[in-house]
Amino acid sequence: MYGALVVQYECFLIVTTTGTRLPAEVAAALLDEGIVLGEGALMSLVAELRREYLGLGPLDALVRQPGVTDVLVNSAHDVWIDRH
């Protein structure tokens, strides 16, 4: 959803030397660039950034599904999951 922002600001928005940035820090960084987001949009962006750079990116939703035990990726369009 926020792909262009994620690509443009990448790790700057989420990763610091002391851990991950707080949503308020992300909002301040975006505001410095003239980008203003509402609270809901900001929290969605922060969650997307965390999934992308600290989690499993597009696979994150799959591995979080109940019962999923394995995820096998052969290519971008060939992904298999095993469920318990």
Coordinates of C-alpha atoms in Angstrom, one line a residue:
M1 CA 0.0 0.0 0.0
Y2 CA 2.8 2.4 0.9
G3 CA 5.3 0.8 -1.5
A4 CA 6.7 4.1 -2.9
L5 CA 7.3 5.4 0.7
V6 CA 8.9 2.1 1.8
V7 CA 11.2 2.1 -1.2
Q8 CA 12.2 5.8 -0.9
Y9 CA 12.8 5.9 2.8
E10 CA 13.6 2.2 3.4
C11 CA 15.6 1.4 6.5
F12 CA 16.0 5.0 7.6
L13 CA 12.4 5.0 8.7
I14 CA 12.5 1.8 10.7
V15 CA 16.0 0.7 11.7
T16 CA 18.3 2.7 14.0
T17 CA 21.5 1.8 15.8
T18 CA 19.5 1.3 19.0
G19 CA 16.6 -0.7 17.5
T20 CA 13.5 0.3 15.7
R21 CA 12.0 3.7 15.4
L22 CA 8.8 4.6 17.3
P23 CA 5.8 5.7 15.2
A24 CA 6.3 9.2 16.4
E25 CA 9.9 9.2 15.0
V26 CA 8.7 7.9 11.7
A27 CA 6.0 10.6 11.6
A28 CA 8.6 13.3 12.4
A29 CA 10.9 12.0 9.6
L30 CA 8.1 12.0 7.1
L31 CA 7.0 15.5 8.2
D32 CA 10.5 16.7 7.6
E33 CA 10.0 15.6 4.0
G34 CA 6.6 17.3 3.8
I35 CA 4.6 14.1 4.1
V36 CA 1.7 14.1 6.6
L37 CA -0.2 10.9 7.4
G38 CA -3.1 10.3 9.7
E39 CA -2.6 8.0 12.7
G40 CA -4.2 5.0 11.0
A41 CA -2.1 5.4 7.9
L42 CA 1.0 6.0 9.9
M43 CA 0.5 2.9 12.0
S44 CA -0.1 0.9 8.8
L45 CA 3.1 2.2 7.3
V46 CA 5.1 1.4 10.4
A47 CA 3.7 -2.1 10.4
E48 CA 4.5 -2.5 6.7
L49 CA 8.1 -1.3 7.2
R50 CA 8.6 -3.7 10.1
R51 CA 7.3 -6.6 8.1
E52 CA 9.5 -5.7 5.2
Y53 CA 12.8 -5.0 7.0
L54 CA 12.6 -6.9 10.3
G55 CA 10.2 -9.7 9.4
L56 CA 9.7 -11.8 6.3
G57 CA 8.3 -9.2 4.0
P58 CA 5.6 -10.6 1.7
L59 CA 5.8 -14.1 3.3
D60 CA 5.0 -12.6 6.8
A61 CA 1.3 -13.0 6.4
L62 CA 1.7 -16.7 5.3
V63 CA 3.8 -17.7 8.3
R64 CA 1.5 -16.0 10.7
Q65 CA -1.5 -18.0 9.7
P66 CA -2.6 -20.6 12.3
G67 CA -1.3 -24.1 11.6
V68 CA 1.4 -23.2 9.0
T69 CA 4.5 -25.3 9.7
D70 CA 6.5 -24.7 6.5
V71 CA 6.8 -22.3 3.6
L72 CA 8.6 -23.3 0.5
V73 CA 9.4 -20.7 -2.1
N74 CA 10.5 -21.9 -5.6
S75 CA 9.9 -18.5 -7.3
A76 CA 7.9 -15.3 -6.8
H77 CA 4.9 -17.0 -8.3
D78 CA 5.4 -20.6 -6.9
V79 CA 5.0 -20.6 -3.1
W80 CA 3.8 -23.7 -1.1
I81 CA 2.8 -23.9 2.5
D82 CA 2.3 -26.9 4.8
R83 CA -0.2 -26.8 7.5
H84 CA -0.3 -28.9 10.7

